[in-house]
Amino acid sequence: MNCYDCALKDTTAPAVAVCDRCGCGVCLRHAHVVGRLMERAPGSGPSVGRRLARRVTCPSCHEAEDFDHVTCAG
């Protein structure tokens, strides 16, 4: 699989991951990797993991999830 964002720019780069949101292949240059807390239903014991899990998104989904910079057309 090749990187979708590279293909849009008429270049080819192998995908090293798949976007967690949309499923597009992403190369190292376009991959956004963040930590995410893993949660489970409350019960006996901790409901949040002790370590962050890795989450990979493409540039488009990463930008769409940036709620601090949302602009509204009006």
PDB file of N, CA and C in Angstrom:
ATOM      1  N   MET A   1       0.854  -1.172   0.000  1.00  0.00           N
ATOM      2  CA  MET A   1       0.000   0.000   0.000  1.00  0.00           C
ATOM      3  C   MET A   1       0.899   1.234   0.000  1.00  0.00           C
ATOM      4  N   ASN A   2       0.472   2.258  -0.685  1.00  0.00           N
ATOM      5  CA  ASN A   2       1.192   3.527  -0.737  1.00  0.00           C
ATOM      6  C   ASN A   2       0.437   4.599   0.034  1.00  0.00           C
ATOM      7  N   CYS A   3       1.148   5.665   0.362  1.00  0.00           N
ATOM      8  CA  CYS A   3       0.576   6.790   1.090  1.00  0.00           C
ATOM      9  C   CYS A   3      -0.422   7.537   0.205  1.00  0.00           C
ATOM     10  N   TYR A   4      -1.599   7.761   0.730  1.00  0.00           N
ATOM     11  CA  TYR A   4      -2.650   8.462  -0.011  1.00  0.00           C
ATOM     12  C   TYR A   4      -2.276   9.927  -0.250  1.00  0.00           C
ATOM     13  N   ASP A   5      -1.765  10.601   0.770  1.00  0.00           N
ATOM     14  CA  ASP A   5      -1.435  12.023   0.620  1.00  0.00           C
ATOM     15  C   ASP A   5      -0.298  12.240  -0.361  1.00  0.00           C
ATOM     16  N   CYS A   6       0.664  11.327  -0.425  1.00  0.00           N
ATOM     17  CA  CYS A   6       1.727  11.428  -1.425  1.00  0.00           C
ATOM     18  C   CYS A   6       1.153  11.242  -2.826  1.00  0.00           C
ATOM     19  N   ALA A   7       0.226  10.309  -2.971  1.00  0.00           N
ATOM     20  CA  ALA A   7      -0.389  10.061  -4.278  1.00  0.00           C
ATOM     21  C   ALA A   7      -1.130  11.305  -4.783  1.00  0.00           C
ATOM     22  N   LEU A   8      -1.722  12.063  -3.875  1.00  0.00           N
ATOM     23  CA  LEU A   8      -2.404  13.300  -4.274  1.00  0.00           C
ATOM     24  C   LEU A   8      -1.435  14.324  -4.843  1.00  0.00           C
ATOM     25  N   LYS A   9      -0.159  14.197  -4.479  1.00  0.00           N
ATOM     26  CA  LYS A   9       0.881  15.123  -4.966  1.00  0.00           C
ATOM     27  C   LYS A   9       1.717  14.487  -6.068  1.00  0.00           C
ATOM     28  N   ASP A  10       1.187  13.411  -6.678  1.00  0.00           N
ATOM     29  CA  ASP A  10       1.857  12.704  -7.776  1.00  0.00           C
ATOM     30  C   ASP A  10       3.232  12.167  -7.398  1.00  0.00           C
ATOM     31  N   THR A  11       3.387  11.744  -6.142  1.00  0.00           N
ATOM     32  CA  THR A  11       4.601  11.061  -5.707  1.00  0.00           C
ATOM     33  C   THR A  11       4.201   9.715  -5.116  1.00  0.00           C
ATOM     34  N   THR A  12       5.180   8.871  -4.884  1.00  0.00           N
ATOM     35  CA  THR A  12       4.903   7.559  -4.321  1.00  0.00           C
ATOM     36  C   THR A  12       5.792   7.335  -3.111  1.00  0.00           C
ATOM     37  N   ALA A  13       5.175   6.934  -2.017  1.00  0.00           N
ATOM     38  CA  ALA A  13       5.904   6.559  -0.800  1.00  0.00           C
ATOM     39  C   ALA A  13       5.148   5.406  -0.162  1.00  0.00           C
ATOM     40  N   PRO A  14       5.858   4.421   0.345  1.00  0.00           N
ATOM     41  CA  PRO A  14       5.170   3.299   0.982  1.00  0.00           C
ATOM     42  C   PRO A  14       4.479   3.730   2.270  1.00  0.00           C
ATOM     43  N   ALA A  15       3.296   3.216   2.491  1.00  0.00           N
ATOM     44  CA  ALA A  15       2.571   3.483   3.731  1.00  0.00           C
ATOM     45  C   ALA A  15       3.201   2.656   4.848  1.00  0.00           C
ATOM     46  N   VAL A  16       3.362   3.272   5.997  1.00  0.00           N
ATOM     47  CA  VAL A  16       3.897   2.572   7.162  1.00  0.00           C
ATOM     48  C   VAL A  16       2.830   2.376   8.230  1.00  0.00           C
ATOM     49  N   ALA A  17       1.653   2.991   8.013  1.00  0.00           N
ATOM     50  CA  ALA A  17       0.547   2.873   8.961  1.00  0.00           C
ATOM     51  C   ALA A  17      -0.758   3.165   8.234  1.00  0.00           C
ATOM     52  N   VAL A  18      -1.849   2.931   8.935  1.00  0.00           N
ATOM     53  CA  VAL A  18      -3.193   3.209   8.421  1.00  0.00           C
ATOM     54  C   VAL A  18      -3.852   4.182   9.387  1.00  0.00           C
ATOM     55  N   CYS A  19      -4.470   5.231   8.861  1.00  0.00           N
ATOM     56  CA  CYS A  19      -5.145   6.223   9.691  1.00  0.00           C
ATOM     57  C   CYS A  19      -6.233   5.550  10.524  1.00  0.00           C
ATOM     58  N   ASP A  20      -6.217   5.837  11.824  1.00  0.00           N
ATOM     59  CA  ASP A  20      -7.184   5.270  12.761  1.00  0.00           C
ATOM     60  C   ASP A  20      -8.606   5.738  12.467  1.00  0.00           C
ATOM     61  N   ARG A  21      -8.771   6.868  11.821  1.00  0.00           N
ATOM     62  CA  ARG A  21     -10.098   7.427  11.540  1.00  0.00           C
ATOM     63  C   ARG A  21     -10.646   7.008  10.175  1.00  0.00           C
ATOM     64  N   CYS A  22      -9.902   7.304   9.104  1.00  0.00           N
ATOM     65  CA  CYS A  22     -10.455   7.112   7.757  1.00  0.00           C
ATOM     66  C   CYS A  22      -9.913   5.884   7.033  1.00  0.00           C
ATOM     67  N   GLY A  23      -8.826   5.302   7.526  1.00  0.00           N
ATOM     68  CA  GLY A  23      -8.301   4.087   6.918  1.00  0.00           C
ATOM     69  C   GLY A  23      -7.324   4.301   5.770  1.00  0.00           C
ATOM     70  N   CYS A  24      -6.949   5.541   5.470  1.00  0.00           N
ATOM     71  CA  CYS A  24      -5.971   5.804   4.408  1.00  0.00           C
ATOM     72  C   CYS A  24      -4.587   5.363   4.852  1.00  0.00           C
ATOM     73  N   GLY A  25      -3.790   4.916   3.891  1.00  0.00           N
ATOM     74  CA  GLY A  25      -2.395   4.607   4.169  1.00  0.00           C
ATOM     75  C   GLY A  25      -1.610   5.895   4.331  1.00  0.00           C
ATOM     76  N   VAL A  26      -0.687   5.932   5.288  1.00  0.00           N
ATOM     77  CA  VAL A  26       0.145   7.114   5.515  1.00  0.00           C
ATOM     78  C   VAL A  26       1.617   6.717   5.602  1.00  0.00           C
ATOM     79  N   CYS A  27       2.482   7.552   5.035  1.00  0.00           N
ATOM     80  CA  CYS A  27       3.930   7.342   5.102  1.00  0.00           C
ATOM     81  C   CYS A  27       4.453   8.006   6.374  1.00  0.00           C
ATOM     82  N   LEU A  28       5.743   7.852   6.622  1.00  0.00           N
ATOM     83  CA  LEU A  28       6.340   8.468   7.810  1.00  0.00           C
ATOM     84  C   LEU A  28       6.199   9.980   7.819  1.00  0.00           C
ATOM     85  N   ARG A  29       6.287  10.599   6.647  1.00  0.00           N
ATOM     86  CA  ARG A  29       6.192  12.059   6.567  1.00  0.00           C
ATOM     87  C   ARG A  29       4.787  12.569   6.909  1.00  0.00           C
ATOM     88  N   HIS A  30       3.763  11.830   6.541  1.00  0.00           N
ATOM     89  CA  HIS A  30       2.393  12.292   6.743  1.00  0.00           C
ATOM     90  C   HIS A  30       1.718  11.733   8.003  1.00  0.00           C
ATOM     91  N   ALA A  31       2.329  10.787   8.679  1.00  0.00           N
ATOM     92  CA  ALA A  31       1.720  10.174   9.867  1.00  0.00           C
ATOM     93  C   ALA A  31       1.801  11.110  11.068  1.00  0.00           C
ATOM     94  N   HIS A  32       0.691  11.278  11.748  1.00  0.00           N
ATOM     95  CA  HIS A  32       0.637  12.019  13.008  1.00  0.00           C
ATOM     96  C   HIS A  32       0.421  10.982  14.102  1.00  0.00           C
ATOM     97  N   VAL A  33       1.393  10.847  14.981  1.00  0.00           N
ATOM     98  CA  VAL A  33       1.330   9.848  16.042  1.00  0.00           C
ATOM     99  C   VAL A  33       1.134  10.557  17.375  1.00  0.00           C
ATOM    100  N   VAL A  34       0.095  10.160  18.100  1.00  0.00           N
ATOM    101  CA  VAL A  34      -0.197  10.747  19.410  1.00  0.00           C
ATOM    102  C   VAL A  34      -0.469   9.625  20.406  1.00  0.00           C
ATOM    103  N   GLY A  35      -0.370   9.962  21.675  1.00  0.00           N
ATOM    104  CA  GLY A  35      -0.700   9.012  22.724  1.00  0.00           C
ATOM    105  C   GLY A  35      -2.171   9.111  23.081  1.00  0.00           C
ATOM    106  N   ARG A  36      -2.744   7.983  23.460  1.00  0.00           N
ATOM    107  CA  ARG A  36      -4.167   7.960  23.820  1.00  0.00           C
ATOM    108  C   ARG A  36      -4.340   7.056  25.032  1.00  0.00           C
ATOM    109  N   LEU A  37      -5.090   7.524  26.023  1.00  0.00           N
ATOM    110  CA  LEU A  37      -5.395   6.698  27.186  1.00  0.00           C
ATOM    111  C   LEU A  37      -6.397   5.619  26.787  1.00  0.00           C
ATOM    112  N   MET A  38      -6.139   4.435  27.232  1.00  0.00           N
ATOM    113  CA  MET A  38      -7.058   3.327  26.978  1.00  0.00           C
ATOM    114  C   MET A  38      -7.989   3.210  28.184  1.00  0.00           C
ATOM    115  N   GLU A  39      -9.285   3.163  27.912  1.00  0.00           N
ATOM    116  CA  GLU A  39     -10.279   3.088  28.980  1.00  0.00           C
ATOM    117  C   GLU A  39     -11.087   1.807  28.853  1.00  0.00           C
ATOM    118  N   ARG A  40     -11.614   1.362  29.960  1.00  0.00           N
ATOM    119  CA  ARG A  40     -12.521   0.210  29.961  1.00  0.00           C
ATOM    120  C   ARG A  40     -13.675   0.539  30.891  1.00  0.00           C
ATOM    121  N   ALA A  41     -14.699  -0.262  30.806  1.00  0.00           N
ATOM    122  CA  ALA A  41     -15.884  -0.028  31.636  1.00  0.00           C
ATOM    123  C   ALA A  41     -15.494  -0.070  33.113  1.00  0.00           C
ATOM    124  N   PRO A  42     -16.053   0.842  33.922  1.00  0.00           N
ATOM    125  CA  PRO A  42     -15.737   0.848  35.346  1.00  0.00           C
ATOM    126  C   PRO A  42     -16.100  -0.485  35.999  1.00  0.00           C
ATOM    127  N   GLY A  43     -15.334  -0.875  36.944  1.00  0.00           N
ATOM    128  CA  GLY A  43     -15.563  -2.113  37.682  1.00  0.00           C
ATOM    129  C   GLY A  43     -14.552  -2.171  38.798  1.00  0.00           C
ATOM    130  N   SER A  44     -14.147  -3.353  39.138  1.00  0.00           N
ATOM    131  CA  SER A  44     -13.117  -3.456  40.173  1.00  0.00           C
ATOM    132  C   SER A  44     -11.759  -3.180  39.542  1.00  0.00           C
ATOM    133  N   GLY A  45     -10.994  -2.330  40.170  1.00  0.00           N
ATOM    134  CA  GLY A  45      -9.685  -1.985  39.648  1.00  0.00           C
ATOM    135  C   GLY A  45      -9.720  -0.735  38.801  1.00  0.00           C
ATOM    136  N   PRO A  46      -8.548  -0.331  38.278  1.00  0.00           N
ATOM    137  CA  PRO A  46      -8.466   0.902  37.476  1.00  0.00           C
ATOM    138  C   PRO A  46      -9.264   0.791  36.182  1.00  0.00           C
ATOM    139  N   SER A  47      -9.847   1.913  35.758  1.00  0.00           N
ATOM    140  CA  SER A  47     -10.601   1.916  34.500  1.00  0.00           C
ATOM    141  C   SER A  47      -9.828   2.602  33.381  1.00  0.00           C
ATOM    142  N   VAL A  48      -8.627   3.139  33.692  1.00  0.00           N
ATOM    143  CA  VAL A  48      -7.773   3.782  32.697  1.00  0.00           C
ATOM    144  C   VAL A  48      -6.404   3.118  32.763  1.00  0.00           C
ATOM    145  N   GLY A  49      -5.851   2.821  31.607  1.00  0.00           N
ATOM    146  CA  GLY A  49      -4.551   2.173  31.563  1.00  0.00           C
ATOM    147  C   GLY A  49      -3.442   3.044  32.135  1.00  0.00           C
ATOM    148  N   ARG A  50      -2.335   2.415  32.486  1.00  0.00           N
ATOM    149  CA  ARG A  50      -1.210   3.135  33.074  1.00  0.00           C
ATOM    150  C   ARG A  50      -0.299   3.757  32.034  1.00  0.00           C
ATOM    151  N   ARG A  51      -0.380   3.291  30.809  1.00  0.00           N
ATOM    152  CA  ARG A  51       0.476   3.801  29.738  1.00  0.00           C
ATOM    153  C   ARG A  51      -0.388   4.312  28.589  1.00  0.00           C
ATOM    154  N   LEU A  52       0.191   5.205  27.801  1.00  0.00           N
ATOM    155  CA  LEU A  52      -0.497   5.705  26.617  1.00  0.00           C
ATOM    156  C   LEU A  52      -0.336   4.716  25.469  1.00  0.00           C
ATOM    157  N   ALA A  53      -1.399   4.515  24.731  1.00  0.00           N
ATOM    158  CA  ALA A  53      -1.349   3.697  23.520  1.00  0.00           C
ATOM    159  C   ALA A  53      -1.025   4.611  22.341  1.00  0.00           C
ATOM    160  N   ARG A  54      -0.463   4.044  21.310  1.00  0.00           N
ATOM    161  CA  ARG A  54      -0.119   4.819  20.112  1.00  0.00           C
ATOM    162  C   ARG A  54      -1.332   4.904  19.197  1.00  0.00           C
ATOM    163  N   ARG A  55      -1.555   6.092  18.628  1.00  0.00           N
ATOM    164  CA  ARG A  55      -2.656   6.320  17.683  1.00  0.00           C
ATOM    165  C   ARG A  55      -2.108   7.097  16.494  1.00  0.00           C
ATOM    166  N   VAL A  56      -2.366   6.611  15.290  1.00  0.00           N
ATOM    167  CA  VAL A  56      -1.851   7.233  14.070  1.00  0.00           C
ATOM    168  C   VAL A  56      -3.019   7.792  13.258  1.00  0.00           C
ATOM    169  N   THR A  57      -2.880   9.037  12.788  1.00  0.00           N
ATOM    170  CA  THR A  57      -3.880   9.632  11.900  1.00  0.00           C
ATOM    171  C   THR A  57      -3.186  10.290  10.716  1.00  0.00           C
ATOM    172  N   CYS A  58      -3.947  10.479   9.649  1.00  0.00           N
ATOM    173  CA  CYS A  58      -3.456  11.164   8.459  1.00  0.00           C
ATOM    174  C   CYS A  58      -3.543  12.677   8.700  1.00  0.00           C
ATOM    175  N   PRO A  59      -2.929  13.492   7.851  1.00  0.00           N
ATOM    176  CA  PRO A  59      -2.988  14.945   8.041  1.00  0.00           C
ATOM    177  C   PRO A  59      -4.412  15.498   8.059  1.00  0.00           C
ATOM    178  N   SER A  60      -5.279  14.977   7.209  1.00  0.00           N
ATOM    179  CA  SER A  60      -6.646  15.485   7.127  1.00  0.00           C
ATOM    180  C   SER A  60      -7.419  15.219   8.419  1.00  0.00           C
ATOM    181  N   CYS A  61      -7.357  14.002   8.913  1.00  0.00           N
ATOM    182  CA  CYS A  61      -8.070  13.666  10.151  1.00  0.00           C
ATOM    183  C   CYS A  61      -7.441  14.350  11.355  1.00  0.00           C
ATOM    184  N   HIS A  62      -6.124  14.469  11.358  1.00  0.00           N
ATOM    185  CA  HIS A  62      -5.442  15.159  12.450  1.00  0.00           C
ATOM    186  C   HIS A  62      -5.908  16.616  12.528  1.00  0.00           C
ATOM    187  N   GLU A  63      -5.989  17.267  11.391  1.00  0.00           N
ATOM    188  CA  GLU A  63      -6.452  18.653  11.349  1.00  0.00           C
ATOM    189  C   GLU A  63      -7.924  18.765  11.735  1.00  0.00           C
ATOM    190  N   ALA A  64      -8.734  17.816  11.306  1.00  0.00           N
ATOM    191  CA  ALA A  64     -10.165  17.844  11.620  1.00  0.00           C
ATOM    192  C   ALA A  64     -10.411  17.659  13.115  1.00  0.00           C
ATOM    193  N   GLU A  65      -9.514  16.962  13.800  1.00  0.00           N
ATOM    194  CA  GLU A  65      -9.680  16.726  15.238  1.00  0.00           C
ATOM    195  C   GLU A  65      -9.129  17.868  16.085  1.00  0.00           C
ATOM    196  N   ASP A  66      -8.533  18.865  15.488  1.00  0.00           N
ATOM    197  CA  ASP A  66      -7.971  19.994  16.217  1.00  0.00           C
ATOM    198  C   ASP A  66      -9.089  20.984  16.531  1.00  0.00           C
ATOM    199  N   PHE A  67      -9.825  20.732  17.601  1.00  0.00           N
ATOM    200  CA  PHE A  67     -10.992  21.541  17.938  1.00  0.00           C
ATOM    201  C   PHE A  67     -10.631  22.938  18.429  1.00  0.00           C
ATOM    202  N   ASP A  68      -9.358  23.164  18.770  1.00  0.00           N
ATOM    203  CA  ASP A  68      -8.952  24.483  19.227  1.00  0.00           C
ATOM    204  C   ASP A  68      -8.888  25.491  18.079  1.00  0.00           C
ATOM    205  N   HIS A  69      -8.855  25.016  16.841  1.00  0.00           N
ATOM    206  CA  HIS A  69      -8.721  25.912  15.694  1.00  0.00           C
ATOM    207  C   HIS A  69      -9.886  25.789  14.711  1.00  0.00           C
ATOM    208  N   VAL A  70     -11.059  25.449  15.213  1.00  0.00           N
ATOM    209  CA  VAL A  70     -12.237  25.312  14.355  1.00  0.00           C
ATOM    210  C   VAL A  70     -12.735  26.695  13.949  1.00  0.00           C
ATOM    211  N   THR A  71     -13.021  26.851  12.662  1.00  0.00           N
ATOM    212  CA  THR A  71     -13.602  28.105  12.188  1.00  0.00           C
ATOM    213  C   THR A  71     -14.956  27.794  11.562  1.00  0.00           C
ATOM    214  N   CYS A  72     -15.877  28.690  11.736  1.00  0.00           N
ATOM    215  CA  CYS A  72     -17.218  28.509  11.192  1.00  0.00           C
ATOM    216  C   CYS A  72     -17.457  29.537  10.083  1.00  0.00           C
ATOM    217  N   ALA A  73     -17.979  29.058   8.968  1.00  0.00           N
ATOM    218  CA  ALA A  73     -18.334  29.962   7.880  1.00  0.00           C
ATOM    219  C   ALA A  73     -19.695  30.566   8.200  1.00  0.00           C
ATOM    220  N   GLY A  74     -19.859  31.824   7.947  1.00  0.00           N
ATOM    221  CA  GLY A  74     -21.144  32.382   8.298  1.00  0.00           C
ATOM    222  C   GLY A  74     -21.402  33.611   7.662  1.00  0.00           C
TER     223      GLY A  74
END
